[in-house]
XYZ file of C-alpha atoms in Angstrom:
382
model
C 81.338 -61.683 -48.848
C 81.577 -61.482 -51.896
C 81.479 -59.706 -55.514
C 79.149 -60.344 -58.407
C 79.275 -58.991 -62.036
C 75.980 -58.943 -63.015
C 75.938 -58.851 -67.304
C 73.773 -59.494 -70.222
C 74.939 -60.517 -73.498
C 71.693 -60.683 -76.721
C 69.810 -63.393 -77.829
C 71.686 -65.916 -80.233
C 69.336 -68.571 -81.929
C 68.228 -68.581 -78.380
C 68.859 -66.816 -75.130
C 69.665 -70.560 -73.730
C 72.474 -70.750 -76.265
C 73.820 -67.039 -75.213
C 73.872 -68.950 -71.677
C 74.985 -72.692 -72.536
C 78.148 -70.231 -75.249
C 78.972 -68.182 -71.404
C 79.010 -71.465 -68.928
C 81.339 -73.046 -71.518
C 83.690 -69.815 -71.601
C 84.063 -68.987 -68.044
C 83.654 -72.672 -66.406
C 83.990 -76.028 -68.012
C 87.166 -75.351 -69.375
C 88.701 -73.120 -66.763
C 86.615 -72.153 -63.361
C 86.506 -68.561 -63.805
C 83.222 -67.972 -62.509
C 80.470 -69.485 -60.549
C 77.190 -68.869 -63.134
C 73.880 -68.236 -62.250
C 71.204 -67.126 -64.447
C 69.411 -63.539 -63.517
C 65.539 -64.305 -64.111
C 64.344 -59.909 -65.303
C 60.679 -60.458 -65.865
C 58.809 -59.045 -69.031
C 58.680 -55.345 -68.266
C 57.019 -53.332 -70.345
C 59.697 -50.898 -73.221
C 58.230 -47.376 -73.157
C 59.624 -44.858 -75.914
C 63.392 -44.443 -76.352
C 63.107 -41.146 -75.244
C 62.120 -42.126 -71.599
C 64.772 -45.050 -71.579
C 66.820 -42.942 -72.648
C 66.324 -40.814 -69.853
C 65.876 -43.437 -67.474
C 69.859 -45.149 -67.473
C 70.604 -41.953 -66.265
C 67.748 -41.984 -63.160
C 68.307 -45.565 -62.290
C 72.319 -44.935 -62.448
C 71.868 -42.168 -59.685
C 69.165 -44.384 -57.798
C 71.375 -47.283 -57.631
C 74.417 -45.171 -56.463
C 71.956 -44.125 -54.081
C 70.425 -47.232 -52.652
C 73.653 -48.585 -52.496
C 74.246 -45.760 -49.850
C 70.989 -46.819 -47.294
C 72.244 -50.373 -47.624
C 75.360 -49.490 -46.352
C 74.180 -46.873 -43.659
C 71.483 -48.875 -42.634
C 74.193 -52.208 -42.462
C 76.874 -49.796 -40.780
C 74.209 -48.980 -37.973
C 73.474 -52.412 -37.456
C 77.628 -52.823 -36.703
C 76.969 -50.127 -33.972
C 74.083 -50.829 -32.623
C 75.442 -54.320 -31.449
C 78.108 -53.210 -30.133
C 80.143 -56.261 -28.726
C 78.692 -58.496 -31.017
C 79.737 -57.314 -34.211
C 80.726 -61.059 -35.539
C 76.154 -61.625 -35.221
C 76.029 -59.022 -37.483
C 76.426 -60.503 -40.950
C 74.087 -63.328 -39.396
C 71.236 -60.628 -38.756
C 71.977 -59.339 -42.578
C 69.114 -60.988 -44.858
C 66.922 -60.411 -47.345
C 63.716 -61.875 -47.529
C 64.892 -64.170 -44.106
C 67.897 -65.527 -46.692
C 71.730 -64.802 -46.710
C 72.768 -62.348 -49.831
C 74.083 -64.330 -52.096
C 71.586 -67.396 -51.548
C 69.497 -63.675 -52.416
C 71.362 -62.852 -55.247
C 71.543 -66.238 -57.016
C 68.048 -66.457 -56.664
C 66.459 -63.649 -57.369
C 63.131 -64.068 -58.397
C 61.293 -60.569 -59.370
C 58.784 -59.293 -56.478
C 55.448 -58.959 -58.498
C 53.442 -57.912 -55.585
C 55.438 -55.182 -54.508
C 56.854 -53.899 -57.530
C 53.983 -54.086 -59.981
C 55.073 -55.342 -63.398
C 52.243 -53.438 -65.195
C 53.673 -50.128 -63.671
C 55.570 -48.394 -66.392
C 59.432 -48.607 -66.059
C 59.445 -45.269 -64.500
C 56.447 -46.017 -62.383
C 58.119 -48.728 -60.270
C 61.406 -46.365 -59.927
C 59.404 -44.081 -58.384
C 58.108 -46.678 -55.781
C 61.825 -47.182 -55.261
C 63.065 -44.606 -54.814
C 60.200 -43.584 -52.636
C 60.144 -46.481 -50.307
C 64.358 -45.821 -50.016
C 63.691 -42.514 -49.603
C 61.253 -43.299 -46.335
C 63.976 -46.066 -44.821
C 66.750 -43.238 -45.239
C 64.498 -40.217 -43.104
C 63.341 -43.496 -40.606
C 66.697 -44.125 -39.936
C 68.258 -40.203 -39.515
C 65.811 -40.121 -36.986
C 65.954 -43.098 -34.704
C 69.515 -43.237 -34.949
C 69.788 -39.525 -33.788
C 67.282 -40.334 -31.085
C 69.146 -43.471 -29.878
C 72.638 -42.422 -30.570
C 71.422 -38.926 -28.028
C 70.428 -41.533 -25.017
C 73.562 -43.774 -25.613
C 76.113 -40.290 -25.378
C 74.296 -39.401 -22.311
C 74.184 -42.788 -20.703
C 78.359 -42.129 -22.114
C 78.641 -39.211 -20.172
C 77.392 -40.177 -16.516
C 79.526 -43.626 -17.139
C 82.328 -41.487 -17.594
C 82.210 -39.142 -14.990
C 81.329 -42.509 -12.780
C 84.237 -42.963 -14.119
C 88.134 -41.800 -14.143
C 90.622 -40.678 -11.998
C 89.529 -39.114 -7.801
C 90.380 -35.956 -9.620
C 88.123 -35.573 -12.223
C 85.098 -38.501 -11.229
C 81.964 -37.949 -9.657
C 82.264 -38.859 -6.110
C 78.917 -39.921 -5.735
C 78.686 -43.167 -5.303
C 81.892 -42.877 -2.915
C 80.682 -41.140 0.061
C 78.444 -41.286 2.350
C 76.059 -39.190 4.794
C 78.199 -40.201 7.969
C 81.024 -38.858 6.356
C 80.087 -35.256 6.220
C 79.673 -33.234 9.222
C 76.262 -31.891 7.857
C 73.324 -28.646 8.982
C 76.795 -27.034 11.184
C 76.461 -23.019 10.647
C 80.367 -22.925 11.667
C 82.325 -26.441 10.339
C 82.956 -28.161 7.159
C 83.148 -30.902 6.244
C 86.152 -30.511 2.299
C 87.374 -33.690 0.511
C 90.718 -33.196 -0.545
C 92.479 -35.898 -3.213
C 96.368 -36.577 -2.075
C 98.794 -38.753 -3.920
C 99.550 -42.265 -1.971
C 103.327 -41.414 -1.791
C 102.818 -38.003 0.277
C 100.055 -39.932 2.829
C 102.280 -40.081 5.528
C 103.075 -35.555 4.928
C 99.017 -35.321 5.097
C 98.104 -36.828 8.109
C 101.182 -34.690 9.204
C 100.552 -31.468 8.518
C 96.712 -31.428 7.642
C 96.153 -29.956 11.011
C 98.222 -27.006 10.387
C 97.792 -26.555 6.964
C 96.004 -24.055 7.674
C 94.016 -22.111 11.190
C 90.574 -23.676 12.714
C 91.697 -27.390 11.398
C 89.427 -30.104 13.670
C 92.175 -31.968 14.891
C 92.119 -36.114 13.971
C 89.274 -35.294 11.653
C 90.192 -36.454 8.490
C 89.277 -39.938 7.022
C 90.379 -41.993 3.891
C 87.422 -42.730 2.327
C 88.105 -44.144 -1.266
C 91.565 -45.090 -2.739
C 92.492 -45.324 -6.670
C 95.346 -46.741 -7.888
C 97.160 -43.046 -7.463
C 95.656 -41.321 -5.145
C 93.402 -41.446 -2.248
C 89.451 -39.498 -1.068
C 90.509 -37.475 2.240
C 87.376 -36.397 4.283
C 88.773 -33.233 6.742
C 86.710 -31.037 8.858
C 87.643 -27.518 9.536
C 85.428 -23.874 10.322
C 83.473 -22.491 7.213
C 85.683 -19.554 7.780
C 88.925 -20.970 7.420
C 87.703 -22.629 3.569
C 89.411 -20.143 0.990
C 93.154 -20.078 3.499
C 92.244 -24.072 3.604
C 92.227 -24.423 0.172
C 95.233 -22.181 -0.792
C 97.926 -24.305 1.450
C 96.448 -27.450 0.554
C 96.768 -26.411 -3.321
C 100.832 -25.244 -2.563
C 101.365 -28.876 -0.541
C 99.913 -30.380 -4.209
C 96.944 -31.185 -2.123
C 93.743 -31.250 -4.591
C 90.190 -29.716 -2.598
C 87.150 -31.331 -4.595
C 84.503 -28.646 -5.069
C 82.007 -30.685 -3.171
C 78.657 -30.723 -1.297
C 76.607 -33.116 -0.058
C 73.339 -32.968 -0.998
C 71.463 -35.846 -0.990
C 68.607 -35.523 -3.451
C 71.083 -34.389 -6.258
C 72.899 -37.316 -6.031
C 69.946 -39.538 -6.246
C 68.541 -37.863 -9.063
C 71.912 -38.561 -10.992
C 71.716 -42.359 -9.863
C 67.953 -42.097 -11.451
C 69.258 -40.935 -14.875
C 71.998 -42.888 -14.789
C 69.672 -46.052 -14.581
C 66.456 -43.881 -16.491
C 68.960 -43.727 -19.541
C 70.458 -48.095 -18.753
C 67.243 -48.837 -18.677
C 65.802 -46.480 -22.088
C 68.965 -47.618 -24.126
C 67.721 -51.589 -22.990
C 64.133 -51.019 -24.290
C 64.781 -49.172 -26.507
C 67.454 -51.650 -27.988
C 65.321 -55.156 -29.597
C 63.240 -52.807 -31.548
C 66.251 -51.034 -33.152
C 67.609 -53.699 -34.152
C 64.511 -55.267 -35.331
C 63.893 -52.662 -38.059
C 67.004 -52.508 -39.293
C 66.762 -56.174 -40.262
C 63.646 -55.489 -41.660
C 64.487 -52.482 -43.641
C 68.179 -53.539 -44.399
C 66.026 -56.158 -45.691
C 63.627 -53.881 -47.630
C 66.720 -51.735 -49.032
C 69.160 -54.811 -50.217
C 65.940 -56.022 -52.509
C 65.559 -52.659 -53.429
C 68.720 -52.593 -54.090
C 68.606 -55.915 -56.381
C 65.589 -55.067 -58.268
C 66.931 -50.910 -59.484
C 69.593 -53.739 -60.629
C 67.366 -55.510 -62.778
C 65.774 -52.394 -64.176
C 69.368 -51.038 -65.475
C 69.974 -53.762 -66.901
C 66.956 -54.457 -68.462
C 67.328 -50.788 -69.425
C 70.700 -50.677 -70.867
C 70.132 -53.563 -72.665
C 67.119 -52.343 -74.809
C 68.984 -49.610 -75.349
C 71.790 -51.184 -76.578
C 70.641 -54.787 -77.761
C 67.450 -53.039 -79.243
C 63.648 -54.738 -79.870
C 62.006 -56.719 -79.831
C 63.514 -57.796 -75.686
C 65.673 -60.296 -76.775
C 68.287 -60.613 -74.529
C 70.134 -63.428 -71.532
C 71.301 -61.671 -68.131
C 73.246 -63.240 -66.867
C 75.271 -63.302 -62.644
C 78.952 -64.606 -62.639
C 80.843 -64.508 -59.197
C 84.304 -64.168 -60.175
C 86.766 -66.748 -58.775
C 88.894 -63.884 -56.950
C 92.812 -65.350 -58.734
C 90.704 -65.141 -61.925
C 89.401 -61.320 -62.324
C 91.529 -60.617 -65.066
C 91.427 -63.350 -67.621
C 87.816 -63.557 -66.664
C 87.648 -59.837 -67.811
C 89.782 -60.891 -71.251
C 87.439 -64.477 -72.240
C 84.417 -61.896 -71.878
C 85.985 -59.133 -73.914
C 86.871 -62.131 -76.924
C 83.311 -64.059 -76.253
C 80.955 -60.467 -77.008
C 83.748 -57.825 -78.314
C 81.902 -58.594 -81.512
C 78.195 -56.659 -80.349
C 80.152 -53.445 -79.935
C 83.486 -52.820 -82.038
C 83.813 -49.527 -81.114
C 84.436 -50.345 -77.041
C 87.686 -51.313 -76.970
C 88.539 -48.527 -78.790
C 86.365 -46.404 -76.754
C 88.318 -48.141 -73.247
C 91.771 -47.191 -75.111
C 91.082 -43.901 -76.189
C 88.499 -42.743 -73.475
C 91.865 -41.115 -71.960
C 92.270 -38.570 -74.937
C 89.895 -37.441 -75.595
C 88.595 -34.077 -73.854
C 85.303 -34.161 -73.118
C 84.373 -38.241 -72.621
C 84.038 -39.155 -70.027
C 84.157 -42.592 -69.827
C 87.338 -42.781 -68.598
C 85.561 -42.839 -65.050
C 83.129 -45.899 -65.828
C 83.587 -49.651 -67.214
C 82.302 -49.776 -69.792
C 82.417 -53.229 -71.936
C 80.555 -54.335 -74.953
C 78.284 -56.423 -72.877
C 76.180 -54.413 -70.258
C 77.554 -54.969 -67.404
C 77.269 -53.920 -63.100
C 78.408 -54.873 -60.126
C 77.079 -56.088 -56.774
C 79.652 -56.150 -54.632
C 77.810 -57.718 -51.211
C 81.281 -56.458 -48.539
C 78.599 -54.366 -46.520
C 80.486 -53.488 -43.633
C 83.342 -51.105 -42.738
C 85.148 -52.447 -39.821
C 87.286 -49.889 -38.136
């Protein structure tokens, strides 16, 4: 994906002239960027005080919404799990890919009526995206719990014979059941010790039933053997087995419990499948909503900042540049040359910001023209 520079410069004799100059400087001579006009409608200006306050609020709102957009896209990648390559095709704005949406940006009059004050429009956007953020937390939490519980059960049914659930391995006929005196124990024996086990298991303690052992299951390291003995010999048998490096599993055959586990696994798996489709649809719709809101906030910022810098009447051209990756530094120099007359102190500020105590401009990019970055690299694949 791609990075864009959203800039504005005051209209020369006409805004078209401003556009033509920028085109000549950045594309016709040297292919530094691909450029598009960025259409901002005639918004209500309001008072200077309101604009100054709004400038700060919009900066905070911009980074909040960018965070939400990234969260939704990243969660989409998490939910799609093995189909992560499909994430990008689900990250659309108004049904088109993000680059197309930004380069053909049109203000949404229905959602954000321009008869409203700038403050109202920014409040509408703020409420809308806060709602998406809250909904995302709730939905992600519910889905993650479900996924976590399912993974725990799946882990129980995998792994080595020393730890895994035995419910899907053993059968009723492997056990002596409902006997007052006898009990069937399950023992994990390393593969290298099979012969020793067969020779010694009957004598590990008194009261082991002769020829009662059976191999029920093997993994790559060991086997699960059943052995039947008298109940009163259990402790002695455990102790001797441990001395011989055999592990007695703590397991009693209980059909109801085992069925309950299987049913729980099926239920969780079905629930996860049921929730998956609606969740992905919700993420697609709300990614689009949040992204559209974000670009409208960028448009508001350009408008407010341009009025504050270039004054009234409103007369500026907003332009969207897609820098050619290799020529970013050169593009920045060309733009600075083109617009340095707008703010002769800008260059001085950039140079001296490091030295002026209390002046915090060194942390943010400041240029003689209005500038905001739009970065469409939203996914952070680990």
